[in-house]
mmCIF file with all atom_site columns, C-alpha atoms in Angstrom:
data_model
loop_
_atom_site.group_PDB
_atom_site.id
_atom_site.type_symbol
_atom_site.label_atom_id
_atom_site.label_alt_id
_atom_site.label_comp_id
_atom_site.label_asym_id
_atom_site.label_entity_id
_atom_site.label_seq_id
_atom_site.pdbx_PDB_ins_code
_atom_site.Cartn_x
_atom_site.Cartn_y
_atom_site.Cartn_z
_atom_site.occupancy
_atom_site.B_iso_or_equiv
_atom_site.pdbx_formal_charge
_atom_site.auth_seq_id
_atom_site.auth_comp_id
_atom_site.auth_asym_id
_atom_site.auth_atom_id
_atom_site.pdbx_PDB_model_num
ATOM 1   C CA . UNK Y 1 1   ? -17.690 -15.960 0.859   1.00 0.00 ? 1   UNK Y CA 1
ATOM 2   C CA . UNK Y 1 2   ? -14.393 -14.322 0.095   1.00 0.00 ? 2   UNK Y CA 1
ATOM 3   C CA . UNK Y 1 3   ? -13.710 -14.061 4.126   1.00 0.00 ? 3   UNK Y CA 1
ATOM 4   C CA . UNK Y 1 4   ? -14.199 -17.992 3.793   1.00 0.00 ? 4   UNK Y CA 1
ATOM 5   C CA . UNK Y 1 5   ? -11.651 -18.656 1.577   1.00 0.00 ? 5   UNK Y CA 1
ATOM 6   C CA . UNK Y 1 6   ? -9.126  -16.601 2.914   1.00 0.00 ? 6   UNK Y CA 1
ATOM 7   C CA . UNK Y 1 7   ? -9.684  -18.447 6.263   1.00 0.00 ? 7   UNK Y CA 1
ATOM 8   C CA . UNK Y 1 8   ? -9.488  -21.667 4.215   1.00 0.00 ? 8   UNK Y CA 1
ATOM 9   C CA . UNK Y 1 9   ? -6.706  -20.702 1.679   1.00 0.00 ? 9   UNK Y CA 1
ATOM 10  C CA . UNK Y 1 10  ? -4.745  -19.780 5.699   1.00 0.00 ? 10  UNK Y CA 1
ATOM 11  C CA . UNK Y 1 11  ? -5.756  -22.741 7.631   1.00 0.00 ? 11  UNK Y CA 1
ATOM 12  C CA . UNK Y 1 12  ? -5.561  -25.585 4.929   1.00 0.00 ? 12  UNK Y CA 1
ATOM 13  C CA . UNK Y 1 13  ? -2.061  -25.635 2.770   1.00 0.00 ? 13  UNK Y CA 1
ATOM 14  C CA . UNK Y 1 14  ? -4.079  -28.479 0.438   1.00 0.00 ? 14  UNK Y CA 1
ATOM 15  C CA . UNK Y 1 15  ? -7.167  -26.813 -0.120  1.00 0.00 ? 15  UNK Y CA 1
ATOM 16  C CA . UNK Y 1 16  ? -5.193  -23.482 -0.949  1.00 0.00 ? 16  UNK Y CA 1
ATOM 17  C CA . UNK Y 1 17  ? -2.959  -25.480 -3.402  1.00 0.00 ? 17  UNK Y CA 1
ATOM 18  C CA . UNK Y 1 18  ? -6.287  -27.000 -4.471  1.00 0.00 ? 18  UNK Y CA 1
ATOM 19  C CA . UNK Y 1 19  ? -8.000  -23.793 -5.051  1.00 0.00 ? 19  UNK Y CA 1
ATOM 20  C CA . UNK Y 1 20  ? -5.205  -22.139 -6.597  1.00 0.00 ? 20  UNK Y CA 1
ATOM 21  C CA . UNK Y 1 21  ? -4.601  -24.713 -9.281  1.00 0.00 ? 21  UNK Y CA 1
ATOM 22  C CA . UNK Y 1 22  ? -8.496  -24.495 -10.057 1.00 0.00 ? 22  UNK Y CA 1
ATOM 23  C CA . UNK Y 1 23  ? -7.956  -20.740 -10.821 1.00 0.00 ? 23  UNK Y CA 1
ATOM 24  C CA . UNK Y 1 24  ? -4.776  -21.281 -12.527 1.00 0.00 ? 24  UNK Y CA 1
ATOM 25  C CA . UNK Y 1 25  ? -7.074  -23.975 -14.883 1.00 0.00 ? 25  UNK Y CA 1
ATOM 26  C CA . UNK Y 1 26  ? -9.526  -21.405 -15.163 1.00 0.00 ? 26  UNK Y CA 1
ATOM 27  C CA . UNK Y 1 27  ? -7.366  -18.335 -16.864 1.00 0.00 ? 27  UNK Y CA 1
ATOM 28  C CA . UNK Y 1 28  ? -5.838  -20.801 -19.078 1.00 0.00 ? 28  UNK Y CA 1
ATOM 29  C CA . UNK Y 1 29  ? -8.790  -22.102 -20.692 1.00 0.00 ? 29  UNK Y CA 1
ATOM 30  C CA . UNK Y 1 30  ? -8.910  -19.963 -24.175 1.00 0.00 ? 30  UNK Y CA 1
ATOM 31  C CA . UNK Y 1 31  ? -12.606 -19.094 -25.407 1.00 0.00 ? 31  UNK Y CA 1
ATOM 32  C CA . UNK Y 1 32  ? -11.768 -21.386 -28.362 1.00 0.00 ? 32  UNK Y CA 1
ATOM 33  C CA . UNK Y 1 33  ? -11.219 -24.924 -26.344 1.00 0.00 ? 33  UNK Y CA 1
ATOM 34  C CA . UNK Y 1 34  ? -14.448 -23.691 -24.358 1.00 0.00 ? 34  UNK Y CA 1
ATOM 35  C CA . UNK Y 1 35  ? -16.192 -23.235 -27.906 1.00 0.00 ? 35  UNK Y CA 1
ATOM 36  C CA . UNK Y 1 36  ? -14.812 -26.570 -29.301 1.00 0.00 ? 36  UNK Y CA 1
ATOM 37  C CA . UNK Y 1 37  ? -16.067 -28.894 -26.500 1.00 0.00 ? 37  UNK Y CA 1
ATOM 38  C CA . UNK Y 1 38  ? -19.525 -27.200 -26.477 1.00 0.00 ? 38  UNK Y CA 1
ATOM 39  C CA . UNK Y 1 39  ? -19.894 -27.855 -30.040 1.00 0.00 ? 39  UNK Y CA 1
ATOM 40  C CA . UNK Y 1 40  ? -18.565 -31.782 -29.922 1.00 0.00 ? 40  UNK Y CA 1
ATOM 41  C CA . UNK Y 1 41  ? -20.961 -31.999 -26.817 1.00 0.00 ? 41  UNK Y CA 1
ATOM 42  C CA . UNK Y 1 42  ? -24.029 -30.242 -28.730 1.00 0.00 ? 42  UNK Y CA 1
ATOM 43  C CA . UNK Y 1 43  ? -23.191 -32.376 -31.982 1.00 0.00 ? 43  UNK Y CA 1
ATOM 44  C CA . UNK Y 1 44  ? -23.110 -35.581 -29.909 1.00 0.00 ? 44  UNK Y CA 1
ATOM 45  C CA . UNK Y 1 45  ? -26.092 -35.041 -28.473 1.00 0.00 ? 45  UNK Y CA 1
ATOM 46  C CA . UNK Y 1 46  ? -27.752 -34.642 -31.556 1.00 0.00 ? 46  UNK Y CA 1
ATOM 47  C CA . UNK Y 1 47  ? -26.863 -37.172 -32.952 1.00 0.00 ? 47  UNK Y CA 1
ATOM 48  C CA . UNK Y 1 48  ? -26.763 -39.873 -30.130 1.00 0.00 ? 48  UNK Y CA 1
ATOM 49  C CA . UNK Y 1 49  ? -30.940 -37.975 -29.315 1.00 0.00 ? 49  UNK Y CA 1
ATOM 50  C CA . UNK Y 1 50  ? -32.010 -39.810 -33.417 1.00 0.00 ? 50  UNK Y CA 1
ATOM 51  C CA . UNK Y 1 51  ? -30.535 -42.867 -31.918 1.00 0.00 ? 51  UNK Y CA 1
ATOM 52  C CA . UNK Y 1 52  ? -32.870 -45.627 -30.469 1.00 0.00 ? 52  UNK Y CA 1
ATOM 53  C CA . UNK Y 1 53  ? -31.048 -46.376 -26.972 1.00 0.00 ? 53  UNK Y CA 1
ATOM 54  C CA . UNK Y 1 54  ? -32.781 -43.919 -24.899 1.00 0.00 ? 54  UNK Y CA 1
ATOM 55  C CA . UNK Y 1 55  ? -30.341 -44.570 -21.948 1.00 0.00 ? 55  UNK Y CA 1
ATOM 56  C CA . UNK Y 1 56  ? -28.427 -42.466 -24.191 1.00 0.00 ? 56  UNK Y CA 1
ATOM 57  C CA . UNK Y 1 57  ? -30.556 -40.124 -25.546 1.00 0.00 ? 57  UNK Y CA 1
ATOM 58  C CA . UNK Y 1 58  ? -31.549 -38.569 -22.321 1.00 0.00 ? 58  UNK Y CA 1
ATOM 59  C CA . UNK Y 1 59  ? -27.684 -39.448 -21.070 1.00 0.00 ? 59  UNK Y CA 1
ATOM 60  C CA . UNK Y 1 60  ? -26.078 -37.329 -23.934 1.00 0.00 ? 60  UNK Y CA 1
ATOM 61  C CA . UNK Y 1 61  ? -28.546 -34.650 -23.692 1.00 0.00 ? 61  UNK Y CA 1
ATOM 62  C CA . UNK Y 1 62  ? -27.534 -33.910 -19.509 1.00 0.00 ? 62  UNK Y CA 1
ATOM 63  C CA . UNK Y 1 63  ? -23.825 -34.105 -20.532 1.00 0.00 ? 63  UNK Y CA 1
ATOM 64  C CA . UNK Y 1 64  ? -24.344 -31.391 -23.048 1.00 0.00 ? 64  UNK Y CA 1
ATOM 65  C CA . UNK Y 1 65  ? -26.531 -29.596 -20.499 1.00 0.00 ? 65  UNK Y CA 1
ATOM 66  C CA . UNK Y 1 66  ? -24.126 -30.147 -17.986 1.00 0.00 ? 66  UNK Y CA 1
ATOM 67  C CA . UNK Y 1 67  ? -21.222 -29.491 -20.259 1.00 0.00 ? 67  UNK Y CA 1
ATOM 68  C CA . UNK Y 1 68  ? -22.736 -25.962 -21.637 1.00 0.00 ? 68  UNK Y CA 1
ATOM 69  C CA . UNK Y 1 69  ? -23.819 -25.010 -18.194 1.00 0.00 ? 69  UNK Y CA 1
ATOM 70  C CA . UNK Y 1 70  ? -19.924 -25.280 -17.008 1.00 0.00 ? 70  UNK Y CA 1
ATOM 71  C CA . UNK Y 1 71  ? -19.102 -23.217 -19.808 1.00 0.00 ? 71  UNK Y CA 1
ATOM 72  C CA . UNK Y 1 72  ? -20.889 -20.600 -19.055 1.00 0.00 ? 72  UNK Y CA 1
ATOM 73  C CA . UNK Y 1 73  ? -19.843 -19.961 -15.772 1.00 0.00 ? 73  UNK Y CA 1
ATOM 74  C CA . UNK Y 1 74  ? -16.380 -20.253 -16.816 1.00 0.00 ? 74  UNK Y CA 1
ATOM 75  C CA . UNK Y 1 75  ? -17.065 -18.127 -19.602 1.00 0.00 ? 75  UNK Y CA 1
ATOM 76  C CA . UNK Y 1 76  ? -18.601 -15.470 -17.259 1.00 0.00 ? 76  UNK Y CA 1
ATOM 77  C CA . UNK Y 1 77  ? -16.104 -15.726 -14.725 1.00 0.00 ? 77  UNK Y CA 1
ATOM 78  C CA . UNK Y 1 78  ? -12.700 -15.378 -17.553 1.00 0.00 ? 78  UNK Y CA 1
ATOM 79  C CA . UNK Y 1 79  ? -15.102 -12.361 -19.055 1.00 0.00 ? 79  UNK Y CA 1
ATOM 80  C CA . UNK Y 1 80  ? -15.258 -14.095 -22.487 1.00 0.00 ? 80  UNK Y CA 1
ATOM 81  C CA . UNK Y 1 81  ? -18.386 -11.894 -24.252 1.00 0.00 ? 81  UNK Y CA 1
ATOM 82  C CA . UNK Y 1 82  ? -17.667 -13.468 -27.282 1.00 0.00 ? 82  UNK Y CA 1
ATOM 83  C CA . UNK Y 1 83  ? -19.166 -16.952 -25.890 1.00 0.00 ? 83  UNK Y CA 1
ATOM 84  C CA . UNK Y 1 84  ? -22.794 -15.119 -25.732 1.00 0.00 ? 84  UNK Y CA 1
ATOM 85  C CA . UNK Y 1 85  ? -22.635 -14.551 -29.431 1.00 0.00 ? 85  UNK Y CA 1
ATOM 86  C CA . UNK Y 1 86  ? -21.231 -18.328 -29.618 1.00 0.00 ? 86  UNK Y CA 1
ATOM 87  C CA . UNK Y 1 87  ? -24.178 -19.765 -27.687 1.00 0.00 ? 87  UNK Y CA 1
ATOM 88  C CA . UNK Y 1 88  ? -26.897 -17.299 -29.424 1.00 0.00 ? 88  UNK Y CA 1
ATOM 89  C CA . UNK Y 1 89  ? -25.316 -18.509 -32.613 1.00 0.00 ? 89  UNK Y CA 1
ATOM 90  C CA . UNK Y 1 90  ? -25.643 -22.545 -31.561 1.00 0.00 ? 90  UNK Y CA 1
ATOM 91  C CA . UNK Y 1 91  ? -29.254 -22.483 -29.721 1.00 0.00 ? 91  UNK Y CA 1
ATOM 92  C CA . UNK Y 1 92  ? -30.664 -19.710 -31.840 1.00 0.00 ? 92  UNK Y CA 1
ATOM 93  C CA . UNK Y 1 93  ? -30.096 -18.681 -35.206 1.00 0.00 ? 93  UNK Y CA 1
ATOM 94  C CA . UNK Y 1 94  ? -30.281 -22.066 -36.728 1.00 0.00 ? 94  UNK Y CA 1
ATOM 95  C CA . UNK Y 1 95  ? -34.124 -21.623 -36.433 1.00 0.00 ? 95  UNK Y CA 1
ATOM 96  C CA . UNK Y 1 96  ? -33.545 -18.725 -39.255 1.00 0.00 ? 96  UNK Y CA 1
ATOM 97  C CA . UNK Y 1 97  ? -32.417 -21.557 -41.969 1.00 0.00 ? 97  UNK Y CA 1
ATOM 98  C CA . UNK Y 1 98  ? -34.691 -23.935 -41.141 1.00 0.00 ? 98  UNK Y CA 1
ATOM 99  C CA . UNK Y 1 99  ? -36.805 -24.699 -44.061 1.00 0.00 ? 99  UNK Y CA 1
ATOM 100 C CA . UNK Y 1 100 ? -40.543 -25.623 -43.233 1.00 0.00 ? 100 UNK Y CA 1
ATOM 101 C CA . UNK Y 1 101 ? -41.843 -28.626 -45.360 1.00 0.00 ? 101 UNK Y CA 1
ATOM 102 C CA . UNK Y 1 102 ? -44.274 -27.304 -47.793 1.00 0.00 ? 102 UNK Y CA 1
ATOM 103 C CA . UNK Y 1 103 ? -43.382 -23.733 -47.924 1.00 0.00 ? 103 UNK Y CA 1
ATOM 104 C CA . UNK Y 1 104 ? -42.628 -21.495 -50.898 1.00 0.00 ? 104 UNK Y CA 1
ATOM 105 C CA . UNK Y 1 105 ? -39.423 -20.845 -49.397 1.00 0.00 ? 105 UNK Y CA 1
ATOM 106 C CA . UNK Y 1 106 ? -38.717 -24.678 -49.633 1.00 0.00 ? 106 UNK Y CA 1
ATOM 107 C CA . UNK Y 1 107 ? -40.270 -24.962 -52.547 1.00 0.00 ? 107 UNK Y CA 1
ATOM 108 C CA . UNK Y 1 108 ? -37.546 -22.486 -54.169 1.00 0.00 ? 108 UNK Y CA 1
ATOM 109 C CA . UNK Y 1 109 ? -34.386 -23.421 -51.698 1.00 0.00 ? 109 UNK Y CA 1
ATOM 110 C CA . UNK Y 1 110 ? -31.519 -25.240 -53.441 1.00 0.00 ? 110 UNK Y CA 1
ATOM 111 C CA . UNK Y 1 111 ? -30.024 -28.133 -52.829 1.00 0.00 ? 111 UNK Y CA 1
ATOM 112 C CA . UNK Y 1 112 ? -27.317 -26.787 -50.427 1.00 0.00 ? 112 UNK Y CA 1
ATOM 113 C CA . UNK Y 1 113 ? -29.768 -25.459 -48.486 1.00 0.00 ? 113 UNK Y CA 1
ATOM 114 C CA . UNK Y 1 114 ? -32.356 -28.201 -48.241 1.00 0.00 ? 114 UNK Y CA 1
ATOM 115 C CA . UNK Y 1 115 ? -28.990 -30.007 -47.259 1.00 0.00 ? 115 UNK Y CA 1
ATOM 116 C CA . UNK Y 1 116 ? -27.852 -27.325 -44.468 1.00 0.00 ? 116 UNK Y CA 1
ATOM 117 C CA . UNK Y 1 117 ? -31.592 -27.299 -42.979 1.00 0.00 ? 117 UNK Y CA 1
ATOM 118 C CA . UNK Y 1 118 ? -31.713 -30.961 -42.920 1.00 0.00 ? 118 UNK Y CA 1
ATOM 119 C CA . UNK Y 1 119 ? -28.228 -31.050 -41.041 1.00 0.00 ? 119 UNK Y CA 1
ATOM 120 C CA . UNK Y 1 120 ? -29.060 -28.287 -38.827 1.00 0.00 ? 120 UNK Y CA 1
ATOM 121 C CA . UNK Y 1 121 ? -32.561 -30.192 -38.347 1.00 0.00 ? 121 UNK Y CA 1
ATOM 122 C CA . UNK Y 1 122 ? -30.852 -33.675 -37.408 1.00 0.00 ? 122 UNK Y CA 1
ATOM 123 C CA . UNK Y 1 123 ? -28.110 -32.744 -35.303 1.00 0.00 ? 123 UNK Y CA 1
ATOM 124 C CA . UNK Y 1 124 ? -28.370 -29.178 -34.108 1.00 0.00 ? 124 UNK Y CA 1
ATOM 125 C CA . UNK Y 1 125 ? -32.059 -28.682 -33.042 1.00 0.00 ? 125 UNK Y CA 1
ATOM 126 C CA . UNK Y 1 126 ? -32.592 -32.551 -32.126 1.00 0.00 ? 126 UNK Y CA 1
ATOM 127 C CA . UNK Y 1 127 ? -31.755 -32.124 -28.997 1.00 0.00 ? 127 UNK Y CA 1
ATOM 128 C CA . UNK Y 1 128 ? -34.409 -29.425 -28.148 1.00 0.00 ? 128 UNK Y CA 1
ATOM 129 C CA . UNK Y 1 129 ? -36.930 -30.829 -29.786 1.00 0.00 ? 129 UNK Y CA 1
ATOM 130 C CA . UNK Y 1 130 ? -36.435 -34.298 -27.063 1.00 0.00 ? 130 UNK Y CA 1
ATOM 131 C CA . UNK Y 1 131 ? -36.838 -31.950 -24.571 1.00 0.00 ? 131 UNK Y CA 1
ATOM 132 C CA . UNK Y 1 132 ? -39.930 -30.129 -26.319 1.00 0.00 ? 132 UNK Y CA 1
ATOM 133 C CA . UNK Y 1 133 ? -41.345 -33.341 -27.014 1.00 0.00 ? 133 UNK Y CA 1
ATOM 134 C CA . UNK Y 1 134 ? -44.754 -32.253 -28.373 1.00 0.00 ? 134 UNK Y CA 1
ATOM 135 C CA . UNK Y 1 135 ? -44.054 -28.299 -27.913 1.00 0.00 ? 135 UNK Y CA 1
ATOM 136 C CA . UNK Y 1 136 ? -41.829 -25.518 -29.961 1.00 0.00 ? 136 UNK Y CA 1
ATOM 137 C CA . UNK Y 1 137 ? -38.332 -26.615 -30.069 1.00 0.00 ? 137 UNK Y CA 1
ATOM 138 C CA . UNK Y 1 138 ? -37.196 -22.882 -30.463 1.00 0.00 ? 138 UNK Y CA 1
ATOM 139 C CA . UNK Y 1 139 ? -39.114 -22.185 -27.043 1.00 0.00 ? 139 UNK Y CA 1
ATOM 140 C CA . UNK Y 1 140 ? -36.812 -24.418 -25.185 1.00 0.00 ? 140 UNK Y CA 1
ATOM 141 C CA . UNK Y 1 141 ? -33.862 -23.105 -27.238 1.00 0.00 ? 141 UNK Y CA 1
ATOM 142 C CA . UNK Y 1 142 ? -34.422 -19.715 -26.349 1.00 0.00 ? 142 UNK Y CA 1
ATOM 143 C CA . UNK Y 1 143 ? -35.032 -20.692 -22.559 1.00 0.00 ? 143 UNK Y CA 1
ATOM 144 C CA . UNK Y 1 144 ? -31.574 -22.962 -22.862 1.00 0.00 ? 144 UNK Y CA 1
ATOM 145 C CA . UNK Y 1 145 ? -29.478 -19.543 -23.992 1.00 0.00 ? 145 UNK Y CA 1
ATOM 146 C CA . UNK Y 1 146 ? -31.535 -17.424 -21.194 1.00 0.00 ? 146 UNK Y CA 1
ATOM 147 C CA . UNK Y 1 147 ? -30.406 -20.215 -18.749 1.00 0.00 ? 147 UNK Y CA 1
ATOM 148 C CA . UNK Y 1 148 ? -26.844 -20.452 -19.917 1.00 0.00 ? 148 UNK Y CA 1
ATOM 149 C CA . UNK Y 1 149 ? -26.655 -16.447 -19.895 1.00 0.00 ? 149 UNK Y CA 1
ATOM 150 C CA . UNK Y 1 150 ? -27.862 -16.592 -16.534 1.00 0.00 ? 150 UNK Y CA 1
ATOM 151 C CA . UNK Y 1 151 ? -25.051 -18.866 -15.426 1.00 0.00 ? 151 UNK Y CA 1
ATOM 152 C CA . UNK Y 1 152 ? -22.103 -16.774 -17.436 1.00 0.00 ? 152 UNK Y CA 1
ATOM 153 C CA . UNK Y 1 153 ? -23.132 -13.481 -15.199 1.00 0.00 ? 153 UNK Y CA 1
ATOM 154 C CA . UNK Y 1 154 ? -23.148 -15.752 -12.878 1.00 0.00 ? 154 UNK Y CA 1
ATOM 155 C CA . UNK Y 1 155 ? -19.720 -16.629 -13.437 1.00 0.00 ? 155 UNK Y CA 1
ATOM 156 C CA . UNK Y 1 156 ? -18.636 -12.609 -13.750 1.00 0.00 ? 156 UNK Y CA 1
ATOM 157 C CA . UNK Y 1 157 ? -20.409 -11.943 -10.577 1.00 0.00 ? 157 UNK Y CA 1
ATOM 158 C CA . UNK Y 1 158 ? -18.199 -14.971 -8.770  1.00 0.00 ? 158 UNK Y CA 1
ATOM 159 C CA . UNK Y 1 159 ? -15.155 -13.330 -10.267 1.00 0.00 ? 159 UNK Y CA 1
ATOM 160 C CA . UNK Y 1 160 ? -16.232 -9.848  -8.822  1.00 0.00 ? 160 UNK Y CA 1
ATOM 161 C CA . UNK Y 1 161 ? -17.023 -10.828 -5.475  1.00 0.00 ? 161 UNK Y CA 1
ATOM 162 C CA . UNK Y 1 162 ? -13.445 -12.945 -5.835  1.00 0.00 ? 162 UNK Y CA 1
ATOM 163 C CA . UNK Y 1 163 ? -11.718 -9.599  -6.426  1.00 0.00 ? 163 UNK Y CA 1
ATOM 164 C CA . UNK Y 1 164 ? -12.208 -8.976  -2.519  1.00 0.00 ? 164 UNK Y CA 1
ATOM 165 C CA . UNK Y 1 165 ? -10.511 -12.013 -1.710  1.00 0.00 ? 165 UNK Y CA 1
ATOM 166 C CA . UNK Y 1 166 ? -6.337  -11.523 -0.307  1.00 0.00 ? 166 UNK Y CA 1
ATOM 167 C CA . UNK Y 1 167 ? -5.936  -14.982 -1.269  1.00 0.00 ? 167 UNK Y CA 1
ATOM 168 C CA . UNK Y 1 168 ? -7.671  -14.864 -4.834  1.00 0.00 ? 168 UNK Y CA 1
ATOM 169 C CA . UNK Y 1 169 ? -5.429  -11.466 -5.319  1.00 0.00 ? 169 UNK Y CA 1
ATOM 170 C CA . UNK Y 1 170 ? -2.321  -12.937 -4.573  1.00 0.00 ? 170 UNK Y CA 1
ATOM 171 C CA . UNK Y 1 171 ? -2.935  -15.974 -6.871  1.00 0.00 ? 171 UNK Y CA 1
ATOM 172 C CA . UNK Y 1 172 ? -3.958  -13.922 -9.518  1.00 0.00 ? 172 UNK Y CA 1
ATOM 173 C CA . UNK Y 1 173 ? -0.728  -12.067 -9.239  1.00 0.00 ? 173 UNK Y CA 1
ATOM 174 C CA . UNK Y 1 174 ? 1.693   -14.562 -9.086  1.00 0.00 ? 174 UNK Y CA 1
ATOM 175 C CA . UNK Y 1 175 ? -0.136  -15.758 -12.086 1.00 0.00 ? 175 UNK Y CA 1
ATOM 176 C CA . UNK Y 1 176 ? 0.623   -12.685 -14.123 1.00 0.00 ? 176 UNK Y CA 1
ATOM 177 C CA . UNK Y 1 177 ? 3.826   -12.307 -13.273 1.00 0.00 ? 177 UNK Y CA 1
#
């Protein structure tokens, strides 16, 4: 792959321009904007999935899939280990403060946090459970994370095998500099 785009990057003035803007847009995006547009695409989702268009339930759900799943690589591939305890954060822990209905725990919960499991609930794990439809929601939450882990050493491996690549190694330097 690497021999490809150096033969590219050498042959093709506009798809070496293209390519190197593409890694000039990756090193600039900070793990915060990648954070921020995962959440806004998670909390859309969950709240257009309680909605009654399905066009857009099933529409909002594959742009957050979509949206996390670029993420990840990019993640991956700018080394950013802090968006694995982002994502295990989003798709997994909220399952901890659920409250189940009829449980002593409920039973003895306070208002705040009757209110955060309700929100967590509606917007947060809404999503999952349209994909569960009858099953566990936290099932396809914790094959979502395993998926989107996947795809970030995905990412690291790209920028690995990338390291090989004259053309990538030039680019990266006149970045730097």
């Amino acid at each position: 792959m690497t021999r490809m785009i150096d033969r590219l990057a050498a042959e093709n003035p506009a798809a070496a321009a293209f390519i190197k803007d593409r890694l000039e847009l990756f090193f600039s995006t900070s793990l915060g904007s990648q954070i921020a547009v995962c959440l806004m695409s998670g909390i859309a989702a969950g709240l257009f999935a309680g909605g009654d268009n399905v066009f857009l339930r099933y529409a909002s759900l594959a742009v957050m899939m979509i949206v996390w799943a670029q993420a990840s690589v990019l993640a991956g591939f700018c080394r950013q280990w802090l968006y694995i305890l982002f994502a295990g954060m989003y798709l997994v822990f909220p399952y901890v403060l659920v409250l189940t209905p009829g449980t002593v725990e409920e039973s003895q919960a306070s208002a705040v946090q009757k209110m955060l499991s309700d929100i967590i609930t509606s917007v947060i794990i809404r999503p999952m459970r349209l994909i569960a439809g009858e099953g566990e929601a936290y099932v396809i939450s914790f094959a979502v994370f395993a998926a989107f882990m996947v795809l970030f050493f995905v990412g690291s491996k790209i920028r690995t095998d990338a390291r090989r690549s004259d053309f990538y190694c030039r680019t990266r330097l006149g970045q730097i500099d």
